[in-house]
């Protein structure tokens, strides 16, 4: 007999004891391996949105499991008032693969972005406090990160928000130039918008922002919470465009599924974050550090950056065929293993149909199917996943149009 509660019993447990602030599918997931997960009834799912993009190496990657098991048996947690060898080594690995910055560790993307916002303000004169962010962006759910998120639907009922944020259209360099004032201290954005629907900036946009930042002495912050750590087939999304930021934030896949976040900053900017100005109790703890190191070692030992590029091309080819096959598939956008399939119909029924057929994907912005598959996804599983999506589009799309 299984030790797991049935899915229906688990739903009942949640209904009584868990705050219902998430829309959940009525499935109790109990086990994962690679790009597959199983529910308590034993049904297998191919997961092309594992852990909301956190499980970049799939479910339970062996090197990370081994590193965490070893670490918890030696040292689980010590405060950041002591040195930890693992944290220093982890920072070195990240610095050497990015722009030579220094690391501040925390627990999540929102925390990393809060640190970036504070550092930008601390590094510039007090009268320069305004930060330019972009419509469609997403930077987290804490109040500062949420204010940076230029999507009104997330602001409803929460005012007054944090002062000092100016929103510009994503990709509109002229609007940014117009928005810069003597009070501006930073420009903050995702190099590729994730939750906004895998929006890729137009050619020259990031280069233009770099030039504007240099011209006006602004801090350029790239939120790489979703694009970082190999997601695009490069170590970091900014390498996709050849534009380096001054500050970069990381989380999600940083520790291969274990909670962890980081802010990387150029040393001359990082120096403004002095003792007492910011902290994170669990940030960079030995378990997260062990997992973060193991994640980097796994990607390099298994050649996953190259494999991600192969996967990306296969998925792009298969996804682009959907545009020709279905008139309601408007556009496909692919940046490494960030895939957005924009529809002219609601995406939620497609996601539900895929789940019935044993495939897990996501829908964002109401009509954009989003895939964030693991880097070690088998090519054959990628093909199978796209075939299931095509079948779901066939089944649900016709019903939607006829309705």
XYZ file of C-alpha atoms in Angstrom, residues 122-321:
200
model
C 23.366 53.270 -1.495
C 25.972 53.628 -4.230
C 24.613 56.892 -5.626
C 24.040 60.291 -3.927
C 20.909 60.498 -1.765
C 19.068 62.785 -4.199
C 19.412 60.132 -6.896
C 16.932 57.446 -5.881
C 14.736 56.802 -8.924
C 14.952 53.510 -10.808
C 13.654 52.929 -14.324
C 11.988 49.544 -14.930
C 9.891 48.194 -17.805
C 6.294 47.261 -18.553
C 5.786 43.509 -18.666
C 8.728 42.893 -16.349
C 8.568 40.788 -13.212
C 10.940 41.186 -10.265
C 9.252 39.428 -7.324
C 6.495 39.666 -4.707
C 8.082 41.634 -1.869
C 6.963 45.270 -1.820
C 10.085 46.838 -3.345
C 10.456 44.142 -6.007
C 6.722 44.288 -6.666
C 6.866 48.051 -7.173
C 9.688 47.486 -9.656
C 7.344 45.094 -11.461
C 5.534 47.333 -13.939
C 2.330 45.305 -14.160
C -0.697 47.079 -12.577
C -2.519 43.798 -11.872
C 0.096 42.942 -9.233
C -0.213 46.363 -7.534
C -3.973 46.277 -6.911
C -4.900 46.817 -3.268
C -1.312 47.189 -2.048
C -0.730 50.926 -2.201
C 0.997 53.107 -1.380
C 3.913 51.428 -3.133
C 7.595 52.238 -2.729
C 8.443 55.661 -4.120
C 10.907 56.262 -6.906
C 10.104 53.851 -9.742
C 9.533 55.025 -13.321
C 8.119 52.631 -15.915
C 9.056 52.625 -19.600
C 7.883 50.416 -22.490
C 10.167 47.400 -22.913
C 12.356 47.923 -25.964
C 11.705 51.677 -26.280
C 15.122 53.301 -25.939
C 13.832 56.786 -26.733
C 11.363 56.557 -23.836
C 14.168 55.584 -21.461
C 16.317 58.483 -22.603
C 13.370 60.803 -21.976
C 12.769 59.311 -18.506
C 16.329 59.729 -17.206
C 16.612 62.699 -14.840
C 19.054 64.087 -12.282
C 17.248 61.915 -9.716
C 17.732 58.635 -11.582
C 20.193 56.179 -10.058
C 19.586 52.937 -11.976
C 17.962 51.068 -14.840
C 16.667 47.609 -13.933
C 15.318 44.920 -16.254
C 15.241 41.290 -17.266
C 17.393 40.931 -20.392
C 14.649 38.612 -21.652
C 11.284 38.989 -19.938
C 10.130 35.625 -18.570
C 6.790 35.948 -16.803
C 5.956 38.662 -19.334
C 5.833 35.983 -22.009
C 9.425 35.339 -23.140
C 9.779 38.830 -24.622
C 13.138 39.265 -26.377
C 14.420 42.862 -26.629
C 14.893 44.420 -30.079
C 18.399 44.574 -31.504
C 20.498 47.286 -29.900
C 18.187 47.906 -26.932
C 20.461 46.522 -24.217
C 23.506 48.115 -25.842
C 21.634 51.438 -25.831
C 20.804 51.058 -22.131
C 24.473 50.342 -21.369
C 25.470 53.525 -23.201
C 22.808 55.560 -21.390
C 23.953 54.192 -18.027
C 27.575 55.064 -18.784
C 26.644 58.516 -20.062
C 24.627 59.430 -16.954
C 26.483 57.448 -14.276
C 23.561 55.051 -13.723
C 23.761 51.537 -12.312
C 22.603 48.954 -14.888
C 20.883 46.031 -13.153
C 20.012 42.824 -14.977
C 17.465 40.603 -13.264
C 18.729 37.184 -14.366
C 16.591 35.234 -11.931
C 15.024 33.344 -14.832
C 17.605 33.854 -17.597
C 20.680 32.998 -15.535
C 22.707 29.889 -14.724
C 22.565 28.327 -18.203
C 18.890 28.779 -19.039
C 19.613 30.457 -22.391
C 22.419 28.086 -23.396
C 24.889 30.685 -22.110
C 25.905 30.956 -18.480
C 23.952 34.206 -18.177
C 21.410 35.890 -20.432
C 23.500 39.042 -20.859
C 26.098 36.991 -22.753
C 23.372 36.383 -25.358
C 23.571 40.106 -26.197
C 27.200 40.937 -25.375
C 26.201 43.580 -22.812
C 27.510 43.413 -19.232
C 25.511 44.808 -16.298
C 26.872 46.454 -13.146
C 24.663 44.303 -10.912
C 23.097 40.934 -11.722
C 20.518 39.037 -9.660
C 20.192 35.245 -9.642
C 17.888 32.629 -8.085
C 15.494 29.936 -9.385
C 17.921 27.432 -10.968
C 20.954 28.760 -9.057
C 21.016 25.738 -6.727
C 19.403 23.143 -8.987
C 16.094 23.150 -7.105
C 17.320 24.023 -3.604
C 16.272 27.514 -2.446
C 18.993 30.086 -3.038
C 19.544 33.566 -4.448
C 22.473 35.811 -5.183
C 23.326 39.345 -6.232
C 26.577 39.804 -8.156
C 28.008 43.335 -8.298
C 31.127 44.955 -9.674
C 33.592 45.316 -6.768
C 33.567 49.141 -6.870
C 29.759 49.101 -6.528
C 29.618 46.175 -4.090
C 31.782 48.208 -1.680
C 28.745 50.420 -0.951
C 26.999 47.517 0.789
C 28.668 47.909 4.163
C 28.044 45.900 7.368
C 24.638 46.770 8.745
C 23.181 48.041 5.463
C 21.795 44.674 4.359
C 21.719 41.003 5.392
C 20.005 37.647 4.936
C 19.888 35.187 7.834
C 19.911 32.012 5.762
C 21.572 33.505 2.676
C 24.426 31.424 1.278
C 24.067 28.769 3.956
C 26.186 25.611 3.599
C 23.387 23.545 2.037
C 22.586 26.148 -0.644
C 26.300 26.645 -1.305
C 26.913 22.912 -1.692
C 23.975 22.660 -4.080
C 25.062 25.766 -6.022
C 28.575 24.410 -6.495
C 27.193 21.016 -7.545
C 24.874 22.686 -10.083
C 27.780 24.463 -11.790
C 29.899 21.306 -11.739
C 27.040 19.279 -13.235
C 26.473 21.703 -16.103
C 30.150 21.676 -16.997
C 30.842 17.960 -16.455
C 27.853 16.931 -18.566
C 28.307 19.530 -21.334
C 24.806 20.866 -20.746
C 25.319 24.342 -22.235
C 25.884 22.735 -25.638
C 23.048 20.266 -25.075
C 20.739 23.177 -24.215
C 21.526 24.806 -27.551
C 20.716 21.540 -29.372
C 17.466 21.233 -27.447
C 16.590 24.844 -28.132
C 16.962 24.424 -31.886
C 14.868 21.256 -31.927
C 12.107 22.852 -29.845
C 12.154 26.036 -31.921
C 11.768 24.073 -35.154
C 8.893 21.998 -33.765
C 7.199 25.012 -32.156
C 7.472 27.133 -35.294
C 5.649 24.402 -37.200
